[in-house]
CSV table of C-alpha atoms and ligand atoms in Angstrom, one decimal:
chain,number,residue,atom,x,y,z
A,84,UNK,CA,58.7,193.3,32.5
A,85,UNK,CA,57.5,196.8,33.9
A,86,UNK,CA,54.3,195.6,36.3
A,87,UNK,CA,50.8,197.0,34.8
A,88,UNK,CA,49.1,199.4,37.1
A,89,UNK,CA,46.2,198.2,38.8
A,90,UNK,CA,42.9,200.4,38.0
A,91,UNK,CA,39.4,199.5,39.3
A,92,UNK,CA,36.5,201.2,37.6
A,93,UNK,CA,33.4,201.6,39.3
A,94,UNK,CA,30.4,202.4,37.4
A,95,UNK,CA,27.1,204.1,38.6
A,96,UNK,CA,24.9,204.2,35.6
A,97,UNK,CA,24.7,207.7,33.7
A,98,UNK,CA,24.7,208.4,30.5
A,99,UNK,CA,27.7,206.6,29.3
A,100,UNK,CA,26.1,203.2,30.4
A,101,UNK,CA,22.7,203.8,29.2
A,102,UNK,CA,21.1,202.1,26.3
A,103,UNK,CA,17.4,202.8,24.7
A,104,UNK,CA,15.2,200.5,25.9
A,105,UNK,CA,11.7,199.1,24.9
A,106,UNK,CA,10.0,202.6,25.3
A,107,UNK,CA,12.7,204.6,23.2
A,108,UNK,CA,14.0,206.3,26.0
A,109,UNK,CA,18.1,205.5,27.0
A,110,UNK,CA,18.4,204.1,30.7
A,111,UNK,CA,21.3,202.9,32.6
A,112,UNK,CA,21.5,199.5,31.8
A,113,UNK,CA,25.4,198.7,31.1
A,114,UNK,CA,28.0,197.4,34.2
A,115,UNK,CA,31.4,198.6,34.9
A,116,UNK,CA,32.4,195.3,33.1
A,117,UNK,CA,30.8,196.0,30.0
A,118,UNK,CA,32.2,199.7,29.6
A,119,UNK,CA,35.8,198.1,30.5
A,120,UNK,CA,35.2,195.3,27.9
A,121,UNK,CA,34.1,197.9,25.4
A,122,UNK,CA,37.5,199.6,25.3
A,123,UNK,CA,40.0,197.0,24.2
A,124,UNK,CA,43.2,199.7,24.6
A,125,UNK,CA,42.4,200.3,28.4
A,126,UNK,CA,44.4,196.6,28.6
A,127,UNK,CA,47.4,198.7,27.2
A,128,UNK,CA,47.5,201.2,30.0
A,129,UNK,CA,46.5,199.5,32.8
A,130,UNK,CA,45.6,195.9,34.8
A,131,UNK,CA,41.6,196.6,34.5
A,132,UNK,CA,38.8,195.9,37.7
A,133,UNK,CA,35.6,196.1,37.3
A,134,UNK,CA,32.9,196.6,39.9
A,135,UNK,CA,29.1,197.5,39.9
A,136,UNK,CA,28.4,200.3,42.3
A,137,UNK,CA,25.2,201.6,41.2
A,138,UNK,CA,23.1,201.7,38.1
A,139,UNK,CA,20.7,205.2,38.2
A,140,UNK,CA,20.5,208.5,36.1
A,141,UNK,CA,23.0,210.6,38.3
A,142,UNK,CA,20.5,212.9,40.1
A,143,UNK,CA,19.6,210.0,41.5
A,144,UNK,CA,22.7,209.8,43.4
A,145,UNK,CA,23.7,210.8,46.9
A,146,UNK,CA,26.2,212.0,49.8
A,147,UNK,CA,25.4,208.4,51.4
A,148,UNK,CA,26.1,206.8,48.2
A,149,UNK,CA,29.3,209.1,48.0
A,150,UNK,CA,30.8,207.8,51.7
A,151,UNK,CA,30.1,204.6,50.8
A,152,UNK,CA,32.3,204.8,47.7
A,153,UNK,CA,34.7,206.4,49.3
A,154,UNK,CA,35.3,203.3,51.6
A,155,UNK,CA,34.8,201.2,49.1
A,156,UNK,CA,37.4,202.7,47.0
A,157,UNK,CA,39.6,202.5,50.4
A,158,UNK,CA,39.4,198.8,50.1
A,159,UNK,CA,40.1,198.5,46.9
A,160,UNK,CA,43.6,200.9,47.7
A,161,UNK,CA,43.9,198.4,50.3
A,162,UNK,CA,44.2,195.2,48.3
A,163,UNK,CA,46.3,196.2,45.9
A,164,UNK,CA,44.7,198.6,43.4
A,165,UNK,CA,46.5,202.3,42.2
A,166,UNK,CA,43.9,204.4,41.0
A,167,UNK,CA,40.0,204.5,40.5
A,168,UNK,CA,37.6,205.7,38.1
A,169,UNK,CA,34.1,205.9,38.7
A,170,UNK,CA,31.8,206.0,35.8
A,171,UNK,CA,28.3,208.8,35.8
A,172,UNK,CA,26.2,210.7,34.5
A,173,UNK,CA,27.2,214.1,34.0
A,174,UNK,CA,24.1,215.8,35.5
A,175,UNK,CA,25.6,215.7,38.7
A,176,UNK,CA,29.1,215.1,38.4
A,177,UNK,CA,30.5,218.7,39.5
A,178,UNK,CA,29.3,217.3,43.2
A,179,UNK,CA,29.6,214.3,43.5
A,180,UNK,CA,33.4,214.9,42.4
A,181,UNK,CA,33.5,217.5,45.1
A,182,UNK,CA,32.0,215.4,47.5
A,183,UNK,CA,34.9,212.1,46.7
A,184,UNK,CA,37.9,215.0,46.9
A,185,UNK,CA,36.9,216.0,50.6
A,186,UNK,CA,35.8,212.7,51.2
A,187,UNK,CA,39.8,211.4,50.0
A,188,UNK,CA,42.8,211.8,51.7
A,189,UNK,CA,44.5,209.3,50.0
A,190,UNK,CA,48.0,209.1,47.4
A,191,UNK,CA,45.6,207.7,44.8
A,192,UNK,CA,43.6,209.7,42.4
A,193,UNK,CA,40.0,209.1,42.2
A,194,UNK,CA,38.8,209.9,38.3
A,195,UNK,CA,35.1,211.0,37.8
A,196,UNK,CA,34.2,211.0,34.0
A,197,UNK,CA,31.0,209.8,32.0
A,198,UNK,CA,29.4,210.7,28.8
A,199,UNK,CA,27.2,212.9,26.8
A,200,UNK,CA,26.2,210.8,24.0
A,201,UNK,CA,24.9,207.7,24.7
A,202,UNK,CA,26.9,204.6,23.3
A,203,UNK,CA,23.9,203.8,20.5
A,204,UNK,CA,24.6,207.8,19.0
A,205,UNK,CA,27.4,208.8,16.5
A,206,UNK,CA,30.1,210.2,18.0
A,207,UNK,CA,29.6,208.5,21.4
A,208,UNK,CA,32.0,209.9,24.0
A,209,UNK,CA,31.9,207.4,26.9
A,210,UNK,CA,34.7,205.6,25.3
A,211,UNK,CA,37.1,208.1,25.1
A,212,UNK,CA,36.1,209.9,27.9
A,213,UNK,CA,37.0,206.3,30.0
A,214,UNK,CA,40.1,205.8,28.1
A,215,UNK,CA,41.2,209.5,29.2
A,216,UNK,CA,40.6,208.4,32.9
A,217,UNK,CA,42.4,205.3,33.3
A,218,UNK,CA,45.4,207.1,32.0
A,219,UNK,CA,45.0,209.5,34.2
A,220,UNK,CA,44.1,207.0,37.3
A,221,UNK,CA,47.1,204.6,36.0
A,222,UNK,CA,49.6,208.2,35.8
A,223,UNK,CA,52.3,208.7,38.5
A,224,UNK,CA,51.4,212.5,37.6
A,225,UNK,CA,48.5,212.5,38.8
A,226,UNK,CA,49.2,210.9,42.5
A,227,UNK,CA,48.2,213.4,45.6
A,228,UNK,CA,45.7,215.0,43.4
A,229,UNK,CA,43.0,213.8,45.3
A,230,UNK,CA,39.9,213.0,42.9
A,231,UNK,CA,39.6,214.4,39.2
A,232,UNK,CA,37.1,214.9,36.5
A,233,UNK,CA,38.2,213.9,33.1
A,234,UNK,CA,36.0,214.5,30.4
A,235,UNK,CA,37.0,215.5,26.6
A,236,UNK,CA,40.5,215.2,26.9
A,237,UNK,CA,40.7,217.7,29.9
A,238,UNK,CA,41.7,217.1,33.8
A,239,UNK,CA,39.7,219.5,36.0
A,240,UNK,CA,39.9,220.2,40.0
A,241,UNK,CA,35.8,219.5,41.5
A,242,UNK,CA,36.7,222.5,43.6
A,243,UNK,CA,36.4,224.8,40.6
A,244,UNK,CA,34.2,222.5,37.5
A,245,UNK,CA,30.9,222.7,36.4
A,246,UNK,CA,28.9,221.3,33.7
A,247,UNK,CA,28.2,224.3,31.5
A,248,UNK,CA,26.0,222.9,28.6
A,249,UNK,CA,23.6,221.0,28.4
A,250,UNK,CA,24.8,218.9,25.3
A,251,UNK,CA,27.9,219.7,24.2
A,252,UNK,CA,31.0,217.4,24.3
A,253,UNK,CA,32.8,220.2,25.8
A,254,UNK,CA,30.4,220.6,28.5
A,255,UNK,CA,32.8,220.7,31.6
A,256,UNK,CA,34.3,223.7,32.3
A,257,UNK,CA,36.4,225.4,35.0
A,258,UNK,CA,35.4,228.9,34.1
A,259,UNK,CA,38.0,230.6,37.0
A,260,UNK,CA,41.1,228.3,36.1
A,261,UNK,CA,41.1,226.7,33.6
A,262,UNK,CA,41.8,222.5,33.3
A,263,UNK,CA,45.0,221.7,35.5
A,264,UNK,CA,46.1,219.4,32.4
A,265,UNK,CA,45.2,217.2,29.7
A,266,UNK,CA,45.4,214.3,27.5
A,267,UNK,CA,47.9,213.9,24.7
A,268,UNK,CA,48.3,210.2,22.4
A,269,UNK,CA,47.3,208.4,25.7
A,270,UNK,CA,49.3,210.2,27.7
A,271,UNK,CA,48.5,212.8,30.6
A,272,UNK,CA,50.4,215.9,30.6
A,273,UNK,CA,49.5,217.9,34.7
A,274,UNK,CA,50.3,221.7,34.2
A,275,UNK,CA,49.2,222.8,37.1
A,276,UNK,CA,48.6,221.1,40.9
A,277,UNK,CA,46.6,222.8,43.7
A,278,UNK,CA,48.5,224.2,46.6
A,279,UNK,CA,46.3,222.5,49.1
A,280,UNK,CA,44.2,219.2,50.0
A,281,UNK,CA,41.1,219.9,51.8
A,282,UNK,CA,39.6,216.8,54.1
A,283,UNK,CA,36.8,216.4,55.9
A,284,UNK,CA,36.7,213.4,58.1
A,285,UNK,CA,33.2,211.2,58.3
A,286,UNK,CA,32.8,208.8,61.1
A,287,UNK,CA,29.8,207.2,62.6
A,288,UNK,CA,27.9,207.7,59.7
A,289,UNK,CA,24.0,207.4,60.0
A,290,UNK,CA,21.1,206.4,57.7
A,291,UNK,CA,20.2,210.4,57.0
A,292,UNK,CA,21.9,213.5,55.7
A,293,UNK,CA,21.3,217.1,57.3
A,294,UNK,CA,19.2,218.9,54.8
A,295,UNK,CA,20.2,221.8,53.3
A,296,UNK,CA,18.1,224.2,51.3
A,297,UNK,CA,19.5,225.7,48.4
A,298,UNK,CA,17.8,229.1,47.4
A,299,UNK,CA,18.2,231.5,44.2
A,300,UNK,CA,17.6,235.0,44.2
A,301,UNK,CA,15.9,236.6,41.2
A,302,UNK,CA,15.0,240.1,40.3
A,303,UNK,CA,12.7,241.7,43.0
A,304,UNK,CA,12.3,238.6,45.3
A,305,UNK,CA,10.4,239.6,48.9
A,306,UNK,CA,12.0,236.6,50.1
A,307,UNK,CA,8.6,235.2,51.6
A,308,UNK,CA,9.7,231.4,50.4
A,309,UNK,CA,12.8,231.9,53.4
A,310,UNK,CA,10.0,232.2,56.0
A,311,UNK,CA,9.5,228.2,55.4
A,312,UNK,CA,13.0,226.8,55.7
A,313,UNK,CA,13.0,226.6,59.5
A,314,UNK,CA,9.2,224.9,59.5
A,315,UNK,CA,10.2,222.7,56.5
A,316,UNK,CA,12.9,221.1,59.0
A,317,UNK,CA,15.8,222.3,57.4
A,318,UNK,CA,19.2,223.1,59.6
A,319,UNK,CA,21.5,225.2,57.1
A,320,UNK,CA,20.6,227.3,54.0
A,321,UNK,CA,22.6,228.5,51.2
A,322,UNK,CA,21.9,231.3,49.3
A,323,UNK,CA,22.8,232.0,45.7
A,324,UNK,CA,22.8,236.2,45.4
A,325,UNK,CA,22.7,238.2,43.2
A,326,UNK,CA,26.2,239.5,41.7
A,327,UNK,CA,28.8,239.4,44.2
A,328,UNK,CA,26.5,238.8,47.3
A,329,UNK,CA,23.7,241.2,46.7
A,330,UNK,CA,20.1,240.7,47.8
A,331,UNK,CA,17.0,242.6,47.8
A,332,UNK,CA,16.5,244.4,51.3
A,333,UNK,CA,13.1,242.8,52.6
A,334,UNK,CA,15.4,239.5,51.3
A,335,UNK,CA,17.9,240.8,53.6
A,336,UNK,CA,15.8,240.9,56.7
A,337,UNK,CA,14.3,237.3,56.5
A,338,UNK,CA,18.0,235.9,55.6
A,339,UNK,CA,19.4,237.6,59.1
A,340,UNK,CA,16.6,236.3,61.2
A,341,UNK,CA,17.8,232.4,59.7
A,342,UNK,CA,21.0,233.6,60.4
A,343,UNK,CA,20.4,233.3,64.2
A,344,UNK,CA,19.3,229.9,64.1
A,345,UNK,CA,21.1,227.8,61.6
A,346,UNK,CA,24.1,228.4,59.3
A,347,UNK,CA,23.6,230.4,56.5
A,348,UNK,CA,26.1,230.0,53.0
A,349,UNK,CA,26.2,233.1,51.0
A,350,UNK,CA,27.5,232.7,47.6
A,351,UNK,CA,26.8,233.9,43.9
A,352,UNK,CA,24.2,232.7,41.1
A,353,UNK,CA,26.5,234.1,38.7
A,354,UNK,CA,28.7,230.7,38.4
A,355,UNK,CA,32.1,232.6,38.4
A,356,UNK,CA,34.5,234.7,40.5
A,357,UNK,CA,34.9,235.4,44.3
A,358,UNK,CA,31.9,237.6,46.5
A,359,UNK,CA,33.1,240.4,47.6
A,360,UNK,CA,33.4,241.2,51.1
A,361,UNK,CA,34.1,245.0,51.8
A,362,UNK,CA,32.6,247.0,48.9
A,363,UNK,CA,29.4,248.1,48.8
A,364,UNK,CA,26.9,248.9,51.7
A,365,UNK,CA,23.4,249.5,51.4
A,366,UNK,CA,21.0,246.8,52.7
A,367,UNK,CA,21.5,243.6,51.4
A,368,UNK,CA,24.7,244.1,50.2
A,369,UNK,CA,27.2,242.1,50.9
A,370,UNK,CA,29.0,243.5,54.3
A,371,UNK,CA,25.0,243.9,55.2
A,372,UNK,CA,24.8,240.4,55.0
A,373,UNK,CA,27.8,239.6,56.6
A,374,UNK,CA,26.9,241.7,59.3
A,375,UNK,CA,23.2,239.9,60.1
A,376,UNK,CA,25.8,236.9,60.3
A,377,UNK,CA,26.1,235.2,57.2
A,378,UNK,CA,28.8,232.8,56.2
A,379,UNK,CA,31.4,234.3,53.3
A,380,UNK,CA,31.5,231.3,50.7
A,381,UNK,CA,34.1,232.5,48.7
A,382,UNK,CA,34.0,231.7,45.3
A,383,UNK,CA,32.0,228.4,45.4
A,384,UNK,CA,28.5,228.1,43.9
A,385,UNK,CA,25.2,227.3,45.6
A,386,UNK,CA,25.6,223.5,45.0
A,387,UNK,CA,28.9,223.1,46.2
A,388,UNK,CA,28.6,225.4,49.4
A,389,UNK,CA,25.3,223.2,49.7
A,390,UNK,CA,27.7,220.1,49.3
A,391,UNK,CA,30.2,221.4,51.8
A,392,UNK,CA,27.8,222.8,54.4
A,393,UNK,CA,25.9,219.3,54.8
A,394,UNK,CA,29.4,217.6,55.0
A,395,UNK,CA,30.4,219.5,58.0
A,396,UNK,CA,27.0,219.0,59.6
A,397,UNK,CA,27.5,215.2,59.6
A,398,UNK,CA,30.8,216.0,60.8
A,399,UNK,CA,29.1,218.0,63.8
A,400,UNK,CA,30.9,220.7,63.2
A,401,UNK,CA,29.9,223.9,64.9
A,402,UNK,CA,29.7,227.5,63.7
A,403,UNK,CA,33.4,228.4,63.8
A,404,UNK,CA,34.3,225.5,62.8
A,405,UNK,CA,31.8,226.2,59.7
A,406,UNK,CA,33.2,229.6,59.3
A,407,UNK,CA,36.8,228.4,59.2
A,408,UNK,CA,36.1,225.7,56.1
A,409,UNK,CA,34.3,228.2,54.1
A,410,UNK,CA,37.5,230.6,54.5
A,411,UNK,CA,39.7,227.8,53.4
A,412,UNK,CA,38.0,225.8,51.4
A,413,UNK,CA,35.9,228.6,49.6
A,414,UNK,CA,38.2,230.9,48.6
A,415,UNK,CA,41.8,228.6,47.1
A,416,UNK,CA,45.3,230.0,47.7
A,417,UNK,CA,44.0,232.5,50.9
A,418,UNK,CA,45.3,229.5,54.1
A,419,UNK,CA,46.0,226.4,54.9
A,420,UNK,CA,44.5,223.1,54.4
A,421,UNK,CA,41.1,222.3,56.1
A,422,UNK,CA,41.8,219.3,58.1
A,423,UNK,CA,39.0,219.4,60.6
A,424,UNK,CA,36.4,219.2,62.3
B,143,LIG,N1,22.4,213.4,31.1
B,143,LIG,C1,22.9,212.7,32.2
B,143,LIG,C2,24.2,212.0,31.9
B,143,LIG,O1,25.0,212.6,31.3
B,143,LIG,C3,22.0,211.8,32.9
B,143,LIG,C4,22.6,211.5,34.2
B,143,LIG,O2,23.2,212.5,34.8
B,143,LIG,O3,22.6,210.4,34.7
B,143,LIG,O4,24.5,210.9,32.2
């Protein structure tokens, strides 16, 4: 007999474990073992672990929480076990995904999913959407893949998903690429793999996380707010433009003079496509920007660049260093692998 693969699902709370509670409202209230033990086929794809991780609504969660599972995953790869899935809620998921696939380097996929019905509604997702995953964790296909979001019968890179409704089934989306594959009578069919693996490599890991402020531009913004960052203790920013990378020009001014003292992420608020870099000129356009010394973040969104800026600032990585990532990382298919700092 063919040995089972072994899959360990590790649950944080979120939507697919929450029940309503005295007060009406749904909390997160079921473990990993009760989501396993609620899906009686998942014993037909794979040898089934359960662990506890955390039990919170998903903004709740955090980069420290996300290192930790990372090496806790680690162990579990160490003693035996072929793929993970961790369990969340959706609010957050497009993140903390990202966060997990730079965070991994390893053979074994990593499968974020969760739910957008709560088990107590009709139509409840959770189950499915957990079913989906463990095929995916248990697949050969989906080994070097790095970490994975599976949600409504759809496998999605982090680098490019986002949660794109606020209620619909269907909410997960990868608006520039499409999903790399899907799910079909239990079975996971990859269309597509990325060229490249991006790591970044966290040691000596302390209690606190740079911050990072994450600011939106909106129609005729004097950028006054921007005047705060560097008082309020922050140590990188990332700005969400207008278009592809366009700010107003008094905007423009305040954004160089941060740009002198602490990285600043230029990216888009309009959640799809690449900035430019070379097109237009007037001030606070984008080669304006890029000229007062702005880092090019390619085509990821203000949370992600937000995610991958405060990575490399635990990493101590310094400005070129910073540069280099965004290059790679931020705009797919344009260089190598990041493997640094
Ligand atoms: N609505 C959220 C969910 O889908 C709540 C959360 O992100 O925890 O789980």
């Amino acid at each position: 007999m063919v040995e089972q693969p072994r899959v360990a699902v590790f649950s944080t709370g979120g939507t697919i474990a929450s029940i309503p509670g005295a007060g009406g409202g749904a909390s997160p209230t079921l473990t990993a073992e009760d989501l396993v033990r609620a899906v009686p086929q998942l014993g037909e794809v794979a040898k089934m672990e359960a662990v506890r991780f955390r039990q919170v609504a998903s903004p709740e969660l955090t980069l420290l929480d996300m290192i930790e599972l990372a090496e806790t995953i680690k162990r579990a790869v160490a003693d035996g076990v072929t793929g993970a899935v961790v369990t969340q809620g959706t609010d957050t998921l497009e993140e903390t995904s990202f966060a997990l696939d730079l965070l991994w380097d390893g053979e074994e996929p990593i499968v974020l999913t969760g739910a957008m019905r709560h088990p107590d509604l009709p139509g409840a997702d959770g189950p499915a959407n957990l079913l989906g995953s463990v095929v995916v964790a248990a697949s050969p296909a989906a080994r070097g893949l790095g970490s994975l979001v599976v949600f409504n019968d759809e496998v999605h890179l982090p680098l490019f998903v986002r949660k794109t409704h606020t209620t619909n089934l269907a909410t997960f989306r990868s608006p520039l690429t499409g999903p790399i594959g899907w799910i079909i009578e239990s079975r996971v069919r990859i269309a597509l793999r990325p060229a490249v693996r991006h790591h970044i490599m966290i040691s000596n890991v302390g209690n606190t996380v740079p911050p990072v402020a994450l600011v939106k531009t909106t129609l005729g913004d004097d950028g006054r707010a921007l005047g705060s960052i560097s008082a309020l203790g922050y140590l990188g920013l990332v700005v969400e433009a207008t278009g592809a990378g366009h700010v107003p020009r008094s905007m423009a001014e305040h954004l160089g003079t941060l740009a002198r003292k602490m990285p600043v992420v230029l990216t888009s608020r309009t959640g799809s496509g690449e900035l430019l870099h070379a097109t237009y000129g007037f001030s606070g356009s984008e080669t304006d920007l890029l000229k007062r010394g702005l880092i090019h973040g390619g085509m990821l969104d203000g949370p992600k660049a937000k995610l991958l800026l405060t990575l490399l600032l635990m990493a101590e990585a310094g400005h070129e260093t910073i540069v280099e990532a965004f290059a790679a990382i931020g705009v797919p298919g344009c260089g190598a692998a990041f493997r640094g700092p």
